[in-house]
mmCIF file of C-alpha atoms in Angstrom:
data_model
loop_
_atom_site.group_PDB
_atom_site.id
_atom_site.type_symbol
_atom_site.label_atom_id
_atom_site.label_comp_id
_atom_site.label_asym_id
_atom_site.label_seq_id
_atom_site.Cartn_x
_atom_site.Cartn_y
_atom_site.Cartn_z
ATOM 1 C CA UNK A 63 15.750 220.268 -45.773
ATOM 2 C CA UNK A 64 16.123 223.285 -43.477
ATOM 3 C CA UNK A 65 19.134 224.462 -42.577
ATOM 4 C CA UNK A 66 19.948 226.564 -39.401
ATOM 5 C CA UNK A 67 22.893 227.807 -40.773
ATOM 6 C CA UNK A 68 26.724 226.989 -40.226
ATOM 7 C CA UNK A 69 28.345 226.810 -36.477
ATOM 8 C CA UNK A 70 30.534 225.380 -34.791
ATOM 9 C CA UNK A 71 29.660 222.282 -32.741
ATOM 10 C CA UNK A 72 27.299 223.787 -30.304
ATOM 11 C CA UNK A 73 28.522 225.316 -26.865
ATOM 12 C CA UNK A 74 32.255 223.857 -27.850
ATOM 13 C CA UNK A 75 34.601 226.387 -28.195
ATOM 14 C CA UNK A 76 37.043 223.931 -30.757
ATOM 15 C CA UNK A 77 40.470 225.726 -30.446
ATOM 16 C CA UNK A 78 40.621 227.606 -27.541
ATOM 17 C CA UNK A 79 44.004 225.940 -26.312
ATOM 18 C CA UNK A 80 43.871 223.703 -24.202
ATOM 19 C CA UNK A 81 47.514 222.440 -23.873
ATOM 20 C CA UNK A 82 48.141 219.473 -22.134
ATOM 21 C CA UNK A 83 46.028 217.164 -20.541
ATOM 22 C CA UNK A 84 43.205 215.356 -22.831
ATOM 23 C CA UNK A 85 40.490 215.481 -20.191
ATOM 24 C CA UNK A 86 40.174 218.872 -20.372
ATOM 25 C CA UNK A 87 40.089 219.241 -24.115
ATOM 26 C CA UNK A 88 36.544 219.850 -25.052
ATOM 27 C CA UNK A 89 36.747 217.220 -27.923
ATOM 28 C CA UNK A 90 37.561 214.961 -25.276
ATOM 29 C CA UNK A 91 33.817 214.694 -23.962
ATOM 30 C CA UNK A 92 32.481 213.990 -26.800
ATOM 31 C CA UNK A 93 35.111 211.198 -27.702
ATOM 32 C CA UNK A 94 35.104 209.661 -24.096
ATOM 33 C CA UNK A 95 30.671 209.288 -24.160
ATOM 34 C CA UNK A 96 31.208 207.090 -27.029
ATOM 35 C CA UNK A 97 34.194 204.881 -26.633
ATOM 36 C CA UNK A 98 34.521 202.185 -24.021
ATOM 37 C CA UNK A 99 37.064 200.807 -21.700
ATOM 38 C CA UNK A 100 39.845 200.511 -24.708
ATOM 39 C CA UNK A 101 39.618 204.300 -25.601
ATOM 40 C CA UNK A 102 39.235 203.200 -28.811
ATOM 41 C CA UNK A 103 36.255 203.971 -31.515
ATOM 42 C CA UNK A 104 34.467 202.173 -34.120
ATOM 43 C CA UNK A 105 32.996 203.691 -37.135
ATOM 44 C CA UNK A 106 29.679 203.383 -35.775
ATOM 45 C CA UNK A 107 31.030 205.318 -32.748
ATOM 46 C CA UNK A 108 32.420 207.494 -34.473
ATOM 47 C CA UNK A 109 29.304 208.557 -36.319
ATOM 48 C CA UNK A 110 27.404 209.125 -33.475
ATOM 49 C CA UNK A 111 30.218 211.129 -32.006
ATOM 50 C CA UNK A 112 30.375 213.326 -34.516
ATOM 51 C CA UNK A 113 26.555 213.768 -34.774
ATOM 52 C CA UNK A 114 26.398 214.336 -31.269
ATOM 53 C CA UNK A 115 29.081 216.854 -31.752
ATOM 54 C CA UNK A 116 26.976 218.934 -34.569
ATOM 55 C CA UNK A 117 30.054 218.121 -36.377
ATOM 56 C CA UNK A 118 28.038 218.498 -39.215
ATOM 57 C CA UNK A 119 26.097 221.791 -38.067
ATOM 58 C CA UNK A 120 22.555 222.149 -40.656
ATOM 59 C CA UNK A 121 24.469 219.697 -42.857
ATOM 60 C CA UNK A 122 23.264 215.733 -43.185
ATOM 61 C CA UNK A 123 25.334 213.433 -40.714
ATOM 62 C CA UNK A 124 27.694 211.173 -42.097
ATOM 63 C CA UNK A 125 26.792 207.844 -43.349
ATOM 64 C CA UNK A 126 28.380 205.314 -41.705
ATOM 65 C CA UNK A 127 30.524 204.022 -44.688
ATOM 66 C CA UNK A 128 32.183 207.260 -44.785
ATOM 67 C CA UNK A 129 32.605 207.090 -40.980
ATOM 68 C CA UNK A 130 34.688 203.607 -41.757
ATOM 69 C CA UNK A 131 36.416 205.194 -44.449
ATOM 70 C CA UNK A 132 37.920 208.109 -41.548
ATOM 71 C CA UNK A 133 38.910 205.899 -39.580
ATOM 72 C CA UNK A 134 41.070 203.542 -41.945
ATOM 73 C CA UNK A 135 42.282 206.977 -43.036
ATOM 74 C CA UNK A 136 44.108 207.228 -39.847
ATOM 75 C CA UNK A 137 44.762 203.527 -39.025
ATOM 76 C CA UNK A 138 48.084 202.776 -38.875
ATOM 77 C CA UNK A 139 47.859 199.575 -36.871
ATOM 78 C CA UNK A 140 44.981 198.010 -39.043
ATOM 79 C CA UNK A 141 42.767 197.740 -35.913
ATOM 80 C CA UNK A 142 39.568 199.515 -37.422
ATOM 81 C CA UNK A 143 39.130 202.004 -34.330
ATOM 82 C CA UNK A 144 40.193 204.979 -33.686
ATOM 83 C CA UNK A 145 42.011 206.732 -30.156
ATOM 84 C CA UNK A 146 41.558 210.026 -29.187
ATOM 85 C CA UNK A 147 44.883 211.540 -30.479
ATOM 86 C CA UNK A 148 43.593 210.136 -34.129
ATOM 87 C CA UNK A 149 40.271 211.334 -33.443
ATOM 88 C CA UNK A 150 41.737 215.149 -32.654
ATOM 89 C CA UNK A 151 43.264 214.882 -35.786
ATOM 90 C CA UNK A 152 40.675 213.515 -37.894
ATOM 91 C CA UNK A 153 38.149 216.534 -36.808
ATOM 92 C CA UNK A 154 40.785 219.111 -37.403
ATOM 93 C CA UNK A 155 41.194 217.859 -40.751
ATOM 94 C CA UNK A 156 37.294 217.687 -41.220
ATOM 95 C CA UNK A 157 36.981 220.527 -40.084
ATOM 96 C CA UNK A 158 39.277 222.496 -42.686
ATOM 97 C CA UNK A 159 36.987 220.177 -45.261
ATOM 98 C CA UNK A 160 34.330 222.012 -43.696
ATOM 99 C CA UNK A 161 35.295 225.157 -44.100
ATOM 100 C CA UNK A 162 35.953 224.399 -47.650
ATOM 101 C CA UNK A 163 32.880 223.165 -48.464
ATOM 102 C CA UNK A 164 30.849 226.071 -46.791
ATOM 103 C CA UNK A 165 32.926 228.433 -48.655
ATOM 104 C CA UNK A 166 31.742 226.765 -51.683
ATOM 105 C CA UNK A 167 28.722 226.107 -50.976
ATOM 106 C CA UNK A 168 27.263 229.652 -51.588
ATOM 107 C CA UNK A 169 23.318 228.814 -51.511
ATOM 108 C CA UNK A 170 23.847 226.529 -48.216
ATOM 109 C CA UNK A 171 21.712 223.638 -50.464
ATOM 110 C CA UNK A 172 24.016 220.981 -48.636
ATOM 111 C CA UNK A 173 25.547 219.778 -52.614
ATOM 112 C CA UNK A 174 27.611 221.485 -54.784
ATOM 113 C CA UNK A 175 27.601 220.476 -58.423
ATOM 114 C CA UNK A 176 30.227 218.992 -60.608
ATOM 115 C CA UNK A 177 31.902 222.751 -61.695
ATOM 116 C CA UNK A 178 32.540 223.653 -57.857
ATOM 117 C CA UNK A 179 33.574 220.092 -56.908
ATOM 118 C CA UNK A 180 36.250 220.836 -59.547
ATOM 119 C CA UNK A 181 37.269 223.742 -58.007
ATOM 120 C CA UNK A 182 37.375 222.366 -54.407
ATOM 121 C CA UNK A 183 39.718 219.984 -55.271
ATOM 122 C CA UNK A 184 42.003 221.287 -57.077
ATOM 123 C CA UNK A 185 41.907 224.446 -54.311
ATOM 124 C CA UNK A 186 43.102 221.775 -51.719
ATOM 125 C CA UNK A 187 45.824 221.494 -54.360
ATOM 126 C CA UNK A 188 45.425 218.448 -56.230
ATOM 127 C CA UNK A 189 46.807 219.034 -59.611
ATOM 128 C CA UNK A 190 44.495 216.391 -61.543
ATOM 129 C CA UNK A 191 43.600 216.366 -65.542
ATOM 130 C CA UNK A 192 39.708 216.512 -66.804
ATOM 131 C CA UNK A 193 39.663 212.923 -67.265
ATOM 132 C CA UNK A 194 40.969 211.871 -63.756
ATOM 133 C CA UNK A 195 38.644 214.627 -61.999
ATOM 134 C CA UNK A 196 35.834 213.515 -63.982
ATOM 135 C CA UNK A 197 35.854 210.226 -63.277
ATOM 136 C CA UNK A 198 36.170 210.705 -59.674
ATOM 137 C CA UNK A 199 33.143 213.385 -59.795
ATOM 138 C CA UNK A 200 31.193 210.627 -61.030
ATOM 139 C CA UNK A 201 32.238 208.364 -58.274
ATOM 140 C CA UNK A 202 30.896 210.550 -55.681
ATOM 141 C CA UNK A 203 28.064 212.128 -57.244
ATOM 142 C CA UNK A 204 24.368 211.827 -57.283
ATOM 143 C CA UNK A 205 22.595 213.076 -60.222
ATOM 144 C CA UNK A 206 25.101 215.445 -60.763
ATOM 145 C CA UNK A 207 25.266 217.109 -57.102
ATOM 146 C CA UNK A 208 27.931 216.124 -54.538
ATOM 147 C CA UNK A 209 26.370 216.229 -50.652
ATOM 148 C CA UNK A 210 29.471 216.896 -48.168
ATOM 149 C CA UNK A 211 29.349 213.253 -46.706
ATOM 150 C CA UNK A 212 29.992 212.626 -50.311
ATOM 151 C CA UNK A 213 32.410 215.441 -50.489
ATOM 152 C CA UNK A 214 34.172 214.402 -47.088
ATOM 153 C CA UNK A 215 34.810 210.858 -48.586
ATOM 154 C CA UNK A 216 36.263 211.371 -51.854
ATOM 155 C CA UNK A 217 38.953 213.601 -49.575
ATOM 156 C CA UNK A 218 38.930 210.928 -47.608
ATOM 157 C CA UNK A 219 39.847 208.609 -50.768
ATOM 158 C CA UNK A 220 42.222 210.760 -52.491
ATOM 159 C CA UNK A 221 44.064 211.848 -49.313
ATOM 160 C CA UNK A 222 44.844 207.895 -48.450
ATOM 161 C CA UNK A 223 45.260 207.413 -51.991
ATOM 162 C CA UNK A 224 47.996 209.955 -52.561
ATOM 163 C CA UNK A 225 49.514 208.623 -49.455
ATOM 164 C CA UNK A 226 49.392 204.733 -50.087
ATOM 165 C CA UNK A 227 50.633 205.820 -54.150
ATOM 166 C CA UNK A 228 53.597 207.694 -52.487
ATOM 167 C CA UNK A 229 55.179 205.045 -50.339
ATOM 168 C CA UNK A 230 55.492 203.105 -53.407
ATOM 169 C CA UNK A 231 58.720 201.786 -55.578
ATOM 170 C CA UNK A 232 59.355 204.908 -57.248
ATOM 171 C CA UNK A 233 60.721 203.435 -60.334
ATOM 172 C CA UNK A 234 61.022 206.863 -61.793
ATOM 173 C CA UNK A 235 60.032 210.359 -61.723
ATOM 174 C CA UNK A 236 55.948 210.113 -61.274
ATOM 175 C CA UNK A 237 55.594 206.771 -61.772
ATOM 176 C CA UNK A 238 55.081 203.692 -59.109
ATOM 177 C CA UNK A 239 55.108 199.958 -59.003
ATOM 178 C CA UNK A 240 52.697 197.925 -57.551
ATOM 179 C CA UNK A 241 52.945 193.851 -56.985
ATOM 180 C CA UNK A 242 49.507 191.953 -57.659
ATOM 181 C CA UNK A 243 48.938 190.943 -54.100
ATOM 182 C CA UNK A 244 50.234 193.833 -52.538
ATOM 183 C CA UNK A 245 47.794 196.266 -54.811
ATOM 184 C CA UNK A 246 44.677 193.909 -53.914
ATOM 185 C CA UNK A 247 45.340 194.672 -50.302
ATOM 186 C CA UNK A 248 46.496 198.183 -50.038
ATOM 187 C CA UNK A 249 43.479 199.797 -52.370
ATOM 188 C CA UNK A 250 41.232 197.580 -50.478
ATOM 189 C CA UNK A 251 42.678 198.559 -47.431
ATOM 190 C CA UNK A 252 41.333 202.308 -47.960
ATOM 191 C CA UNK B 64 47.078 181.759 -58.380
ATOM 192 C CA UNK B 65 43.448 184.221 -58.887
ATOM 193 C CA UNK B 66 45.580 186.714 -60.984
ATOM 194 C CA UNK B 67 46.562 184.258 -63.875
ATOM 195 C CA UNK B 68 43.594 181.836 -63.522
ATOM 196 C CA UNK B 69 40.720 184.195 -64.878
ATOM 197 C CA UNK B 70 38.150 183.593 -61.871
ATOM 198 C CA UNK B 71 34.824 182.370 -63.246
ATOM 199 C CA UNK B 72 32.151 181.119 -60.355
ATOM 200 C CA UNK B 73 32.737 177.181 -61.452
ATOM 201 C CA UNK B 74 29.963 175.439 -63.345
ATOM 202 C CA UNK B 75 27.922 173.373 -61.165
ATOM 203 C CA UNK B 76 25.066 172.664 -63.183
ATOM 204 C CA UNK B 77 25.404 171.975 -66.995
ATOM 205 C CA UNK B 78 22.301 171.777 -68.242
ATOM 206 C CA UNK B 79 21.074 175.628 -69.026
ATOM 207 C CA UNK B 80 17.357 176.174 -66.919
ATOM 208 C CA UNK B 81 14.395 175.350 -68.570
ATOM 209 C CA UNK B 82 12.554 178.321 -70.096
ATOM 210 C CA UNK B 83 9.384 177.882 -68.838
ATOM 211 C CA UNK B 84 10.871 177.356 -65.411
ATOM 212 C CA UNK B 85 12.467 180.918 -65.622
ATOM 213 C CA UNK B 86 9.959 182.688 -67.281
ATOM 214 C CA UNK B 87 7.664 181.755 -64.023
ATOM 215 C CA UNK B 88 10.141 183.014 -61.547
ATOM 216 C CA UNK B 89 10.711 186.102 -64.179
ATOM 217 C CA UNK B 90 6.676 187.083 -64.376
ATOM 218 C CA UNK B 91 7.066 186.661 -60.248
ATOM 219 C CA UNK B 92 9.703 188.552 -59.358
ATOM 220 C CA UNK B 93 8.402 191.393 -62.295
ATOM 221 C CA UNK B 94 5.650 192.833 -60.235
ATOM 222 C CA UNK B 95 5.034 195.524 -62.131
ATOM 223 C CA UNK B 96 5.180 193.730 -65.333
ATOM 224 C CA UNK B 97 7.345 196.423 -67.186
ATOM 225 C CA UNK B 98 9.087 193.560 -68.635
ATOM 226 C CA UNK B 99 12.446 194.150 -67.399
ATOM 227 C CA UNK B 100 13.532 193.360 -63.445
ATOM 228 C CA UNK B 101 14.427 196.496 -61.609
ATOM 229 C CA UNK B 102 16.516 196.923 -58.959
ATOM 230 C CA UNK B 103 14.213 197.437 -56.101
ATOM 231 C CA UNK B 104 12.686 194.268 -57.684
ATOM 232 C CA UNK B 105 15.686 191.618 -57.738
ATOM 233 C CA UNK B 106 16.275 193.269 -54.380
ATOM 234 C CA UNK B 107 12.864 191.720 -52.496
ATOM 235 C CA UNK B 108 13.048 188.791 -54.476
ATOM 236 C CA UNK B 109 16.886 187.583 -53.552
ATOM 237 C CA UNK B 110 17.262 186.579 -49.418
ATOM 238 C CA UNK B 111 21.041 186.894 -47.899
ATOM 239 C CA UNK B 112 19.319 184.731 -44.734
ATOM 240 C CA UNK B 113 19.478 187.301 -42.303
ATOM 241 C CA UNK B 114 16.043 189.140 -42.903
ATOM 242 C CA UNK B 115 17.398 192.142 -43.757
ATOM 243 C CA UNK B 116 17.109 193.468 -47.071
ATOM 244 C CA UNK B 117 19.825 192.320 -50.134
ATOM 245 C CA UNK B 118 22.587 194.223 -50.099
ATOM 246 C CA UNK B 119 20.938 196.745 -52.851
ATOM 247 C CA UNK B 120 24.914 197.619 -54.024
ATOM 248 C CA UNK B 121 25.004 194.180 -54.821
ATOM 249 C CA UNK B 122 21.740 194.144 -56.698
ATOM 250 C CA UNK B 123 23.209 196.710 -58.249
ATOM 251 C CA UNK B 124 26.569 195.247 -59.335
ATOM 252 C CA UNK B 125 24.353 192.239 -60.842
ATOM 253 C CA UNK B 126 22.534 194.160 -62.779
ATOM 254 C CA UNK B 127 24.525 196.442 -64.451
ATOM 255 C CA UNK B 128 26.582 193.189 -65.306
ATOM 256 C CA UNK B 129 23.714 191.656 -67.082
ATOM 257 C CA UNK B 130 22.090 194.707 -68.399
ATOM 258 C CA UNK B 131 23.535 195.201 -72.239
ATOM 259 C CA UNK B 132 21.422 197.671 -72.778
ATOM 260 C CA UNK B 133 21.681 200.126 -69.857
ATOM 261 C CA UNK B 134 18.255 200.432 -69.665
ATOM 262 C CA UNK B 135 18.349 199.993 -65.349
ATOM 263 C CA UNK B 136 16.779 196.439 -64.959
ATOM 264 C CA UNK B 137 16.677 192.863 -67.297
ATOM 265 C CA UNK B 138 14.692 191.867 -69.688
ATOM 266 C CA UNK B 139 13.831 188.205 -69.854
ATOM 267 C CA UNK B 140 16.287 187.349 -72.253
ATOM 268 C CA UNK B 141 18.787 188.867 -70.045
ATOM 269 C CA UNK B 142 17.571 187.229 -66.826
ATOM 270 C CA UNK B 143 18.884 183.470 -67.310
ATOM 271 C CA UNK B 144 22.240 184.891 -66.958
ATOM 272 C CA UNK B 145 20.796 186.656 -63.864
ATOM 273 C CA UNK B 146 19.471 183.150 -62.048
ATOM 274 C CA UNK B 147 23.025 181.069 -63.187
ATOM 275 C CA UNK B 148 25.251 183.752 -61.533
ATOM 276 C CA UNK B 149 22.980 184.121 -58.545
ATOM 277 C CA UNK B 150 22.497 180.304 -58.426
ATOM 278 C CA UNK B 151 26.480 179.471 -58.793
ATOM 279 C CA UNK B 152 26.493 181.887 -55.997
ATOM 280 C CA UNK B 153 24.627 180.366 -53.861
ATOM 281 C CA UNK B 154 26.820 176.822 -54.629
ATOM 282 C CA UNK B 155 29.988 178.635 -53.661
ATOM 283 C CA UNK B 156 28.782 180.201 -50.520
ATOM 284 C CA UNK B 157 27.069 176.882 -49.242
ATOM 285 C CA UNK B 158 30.604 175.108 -50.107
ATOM 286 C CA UNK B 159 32.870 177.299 -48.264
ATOM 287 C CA UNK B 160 30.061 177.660 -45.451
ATOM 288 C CA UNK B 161 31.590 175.086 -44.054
ATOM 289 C CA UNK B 162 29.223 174.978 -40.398
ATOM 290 C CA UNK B 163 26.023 175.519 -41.845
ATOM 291 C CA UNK B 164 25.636 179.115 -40.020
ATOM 292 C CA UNK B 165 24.511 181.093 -42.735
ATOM 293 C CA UNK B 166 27.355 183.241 -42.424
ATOM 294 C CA UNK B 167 31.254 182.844 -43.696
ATOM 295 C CA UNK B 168 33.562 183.366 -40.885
ATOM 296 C CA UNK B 169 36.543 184.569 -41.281
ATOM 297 C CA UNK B 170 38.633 181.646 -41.427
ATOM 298 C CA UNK B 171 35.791 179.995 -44.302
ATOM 299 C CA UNK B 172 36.374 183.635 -46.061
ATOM 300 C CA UNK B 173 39.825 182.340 -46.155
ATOM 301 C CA UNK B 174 39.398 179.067 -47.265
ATOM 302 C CA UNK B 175 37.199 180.554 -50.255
ATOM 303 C CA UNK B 176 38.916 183.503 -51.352
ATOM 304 C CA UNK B 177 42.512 180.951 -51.125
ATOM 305 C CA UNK B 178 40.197 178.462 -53.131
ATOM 306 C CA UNK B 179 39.990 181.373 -56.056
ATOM 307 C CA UNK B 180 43.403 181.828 -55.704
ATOM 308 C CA UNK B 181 43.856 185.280 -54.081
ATOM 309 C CA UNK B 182 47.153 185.578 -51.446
ATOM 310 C CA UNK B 183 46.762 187.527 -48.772
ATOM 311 C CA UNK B 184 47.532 188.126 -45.277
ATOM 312 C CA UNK B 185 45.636 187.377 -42.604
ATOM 313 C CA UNK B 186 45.159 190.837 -41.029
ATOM 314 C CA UNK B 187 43.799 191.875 -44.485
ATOM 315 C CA UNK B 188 40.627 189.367 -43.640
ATOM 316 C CA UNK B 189 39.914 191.512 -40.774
ATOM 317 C CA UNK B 190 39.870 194.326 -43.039
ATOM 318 C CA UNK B 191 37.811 192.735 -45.524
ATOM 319 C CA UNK B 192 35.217 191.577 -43.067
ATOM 320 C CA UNK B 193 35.086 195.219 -41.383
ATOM 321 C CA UNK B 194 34.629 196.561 -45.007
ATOM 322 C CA UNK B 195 31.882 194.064 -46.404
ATOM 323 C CA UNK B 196 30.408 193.009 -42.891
ATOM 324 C CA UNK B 197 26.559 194.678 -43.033
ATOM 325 C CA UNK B 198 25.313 192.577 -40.202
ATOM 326 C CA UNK B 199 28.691 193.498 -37.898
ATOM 327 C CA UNK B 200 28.688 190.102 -36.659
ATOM 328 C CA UNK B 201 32.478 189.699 -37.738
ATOM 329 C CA UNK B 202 31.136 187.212 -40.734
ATOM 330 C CA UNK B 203 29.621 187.744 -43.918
ATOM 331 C CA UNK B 204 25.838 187.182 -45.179
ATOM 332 C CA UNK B 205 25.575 185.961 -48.560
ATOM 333 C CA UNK B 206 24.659 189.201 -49.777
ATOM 334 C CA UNK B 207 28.217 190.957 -48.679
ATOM 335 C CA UNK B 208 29.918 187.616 -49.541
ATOM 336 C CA UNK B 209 29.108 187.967 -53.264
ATOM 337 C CA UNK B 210 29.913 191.939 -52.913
ATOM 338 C CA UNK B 211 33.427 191.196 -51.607
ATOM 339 C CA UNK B 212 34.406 188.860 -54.547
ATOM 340 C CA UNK B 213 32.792 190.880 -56.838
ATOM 341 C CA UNK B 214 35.126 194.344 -56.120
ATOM 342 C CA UNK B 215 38.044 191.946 -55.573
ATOM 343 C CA UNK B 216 37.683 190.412 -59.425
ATOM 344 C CA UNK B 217 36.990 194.058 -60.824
ATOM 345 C CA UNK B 218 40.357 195.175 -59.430
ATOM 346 C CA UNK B 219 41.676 192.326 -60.352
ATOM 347 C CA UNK B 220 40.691 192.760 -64.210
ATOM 348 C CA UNK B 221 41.923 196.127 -63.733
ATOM 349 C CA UNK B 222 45.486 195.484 -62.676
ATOM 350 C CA UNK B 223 45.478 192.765 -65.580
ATOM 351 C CA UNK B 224 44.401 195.511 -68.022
ATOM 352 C CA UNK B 225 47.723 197.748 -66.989
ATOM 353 C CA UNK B 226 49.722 194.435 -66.331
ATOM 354 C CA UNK B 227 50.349 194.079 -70.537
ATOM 355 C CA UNK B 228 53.613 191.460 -69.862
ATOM 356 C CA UNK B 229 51.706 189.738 -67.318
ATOM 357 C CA UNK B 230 54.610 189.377 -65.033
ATOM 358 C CA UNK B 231 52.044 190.401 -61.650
ATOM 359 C CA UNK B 232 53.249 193.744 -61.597
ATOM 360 C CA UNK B 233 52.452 196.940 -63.050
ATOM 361 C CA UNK B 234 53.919 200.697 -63.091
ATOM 362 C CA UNK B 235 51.725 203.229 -63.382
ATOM 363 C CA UNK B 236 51.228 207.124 -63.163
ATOM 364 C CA UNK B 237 49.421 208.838 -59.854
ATOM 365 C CA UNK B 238 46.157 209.581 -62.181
ATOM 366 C CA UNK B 239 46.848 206.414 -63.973
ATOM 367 C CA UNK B 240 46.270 204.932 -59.879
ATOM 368 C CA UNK B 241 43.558 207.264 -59.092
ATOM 369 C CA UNK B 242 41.367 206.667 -62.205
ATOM 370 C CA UNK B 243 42.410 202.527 -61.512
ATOM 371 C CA UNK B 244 40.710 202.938 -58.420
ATOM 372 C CA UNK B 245 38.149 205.334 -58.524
ATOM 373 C CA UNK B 246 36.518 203.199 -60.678
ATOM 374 C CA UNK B 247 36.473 200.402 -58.357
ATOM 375 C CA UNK B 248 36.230 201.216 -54.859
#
């Protein structure tokens, strides 16, 4: 695969401060080609958004489980879509992912291997023990290498994980509860 | 309730398949005759009625279940196991697909997964659908059907594994939870 290097999404300068109204943020072209009347988008919407965006610069775009995966990151009311105020979020947090991943990244392959994957994490300050991070290496890997759609939804995972795992009964220090039912829905929900 | 009755697709055919009867549809499906069914194989050989290929996660999921030896496909021996589970499958989904379309709606997903004895809410069968829904018709193929039962039992076994009082609720560690469901979902 060739890779023309890192950038930022073409012609977009991302962060140059637009306060105030949404139609002149630059995200918000990209975001208002793909959603309709509601203002909302899908996941399928939101992967050609962000492909149309270079989100992913020389990088593979995202599949479009991982696209479903963002969104129910940010879905509070359960709807499956995403509005642009989510959506502004979501790509400053992917883009911070992005960053991160570059930075590791050294030989621009697109994949890091198991070793940096352990370092990634635990750099974006997850405090996890060799069994837990190896099991969730293996979860996201392919024959040992992690691609950054791959990368992008185990943060995905573990971010909405540590969140759901937090709002729980704390029944004591470190610890949680979970009811049947409610632990069917809520990891399924993720 | 699906957490204390140990789902099992019910039995709808007693007698086991004869063996020369399976051994035909094995040699078929084997195209390359390496003796054990691969992957890719079971994949053009099962239909989910929408001509689109089998869900190949699902392929998967079978045959790792059925696979003792972890050798990536089945042997014969291992295949009649294969052909009930996909068969009983096949029962269920024409049971619970209640119009005939081919598809379970959401309110037949409902029916089916209350049937097993799962409780939950009725947004969450939006959710599911969105999650297991290849076609994005708002219904599930055959192929997803069998997919969204089959992640629901695993994290069902492992709640039950953590749940040693079997009261329906468990308390558990934040890696405890992250290994849980890393290994699910």
């Amino acid at each position: 695969m060739n890779f023309q290097g890192y950038g930022a999404p073409a012609a977009v300068g991302y962060g140059s401060g637009f306060p105030g109204q949404q139609q002149q943020d630059p995200l918000y072209g990209y975001f208002a080609a793909v959603a309709g009347h509601d203002g909302q988008i899908s996941a399928e919407e939101l992967q050609t958004c962000l492909t149309q965006a270079n989100f992913s610069g020389g990088y593979r775009p995202f599949n479009l489980e991982t696209c479903r995966l963002m969104i129910s990151m940010l879905d509070r009311d359960m709807s499956c879509s995403m509005g642009f105020n989510e959506f502004k979020e979501l790509w400053a947090v992917l883009s911070g992912w992005k960053q991160h991943f570059m930075s590791i990244d050294r030989d621009m392959s697109g994949t890091v291997d198991s070793q940096e994957m352990n370092l990634a994490v635990s750099s974006m300050g997850y405090r996890l023990s060799p069994q837990t991070m190896s099991c969730i290496i293996k979860r996201f890997s392919s024959n040992g290498k992690i691609s950054f759609d791959d990368y992008v939804a185990c943060c995905v995972k573990l971010r909405s994980l540590t969140d759901l795992f937090s709002k729980r009964n704390q029944v004591q220090q470190g610890m949680a509860a979970f009811q049947y039912d409610d632990f069917i829905q809520c990891t399924m929900s993720i | 309730m699906a957490y204390h009755n140990q789902y099992r697709p019910p039995h709808f055919n007693n007698a086991p398949p004869d063996q020369s009867f399976l051994w035909n549809i094995f040699q078929r499906v084997d195209k390359d005759r390496s003796g054990a069914i691969s992957d890719t194989e079971l994949q053009q050989a099962l239909s989910n009625g929408t001509w689109t290929p089998f869900n190949p996660v699902t392929v998967r999921s079978i045959i790792s279940m059925f696979d003792r030896e972890n050798k990536g496909g089945v042997s014969f021996n291992e295949f009649a196991g294969v052909w009930k589970y996909i068969t009983d499958w096949q029962n269920i989904f024409r049971t619970y697909d209640r119009d005939n379309s081919g598809f379970i709606d959401k309110n037949e997903l409902k029916q089916a997964l209350t049937g097993f004895g799962y409780r939950l809410s009725d947004q969450f069968y939006n959710t599911l659908i969105e999650k297991f829904d290849r076609q994005k018709r708002s219904q599930v193929a055959f192929d997803d059907f069998i997919q969204c039962c089959i992640v629901l039992q695993r994290l069902t076994d492992v709640f039950r594994r953590y749940d040693t009082d079997q009261d329906g609720w468990i308390q558990v560690s934040y890696e405890q939870y992250l290994s849980m469901v890393f290994n699910v979902v």
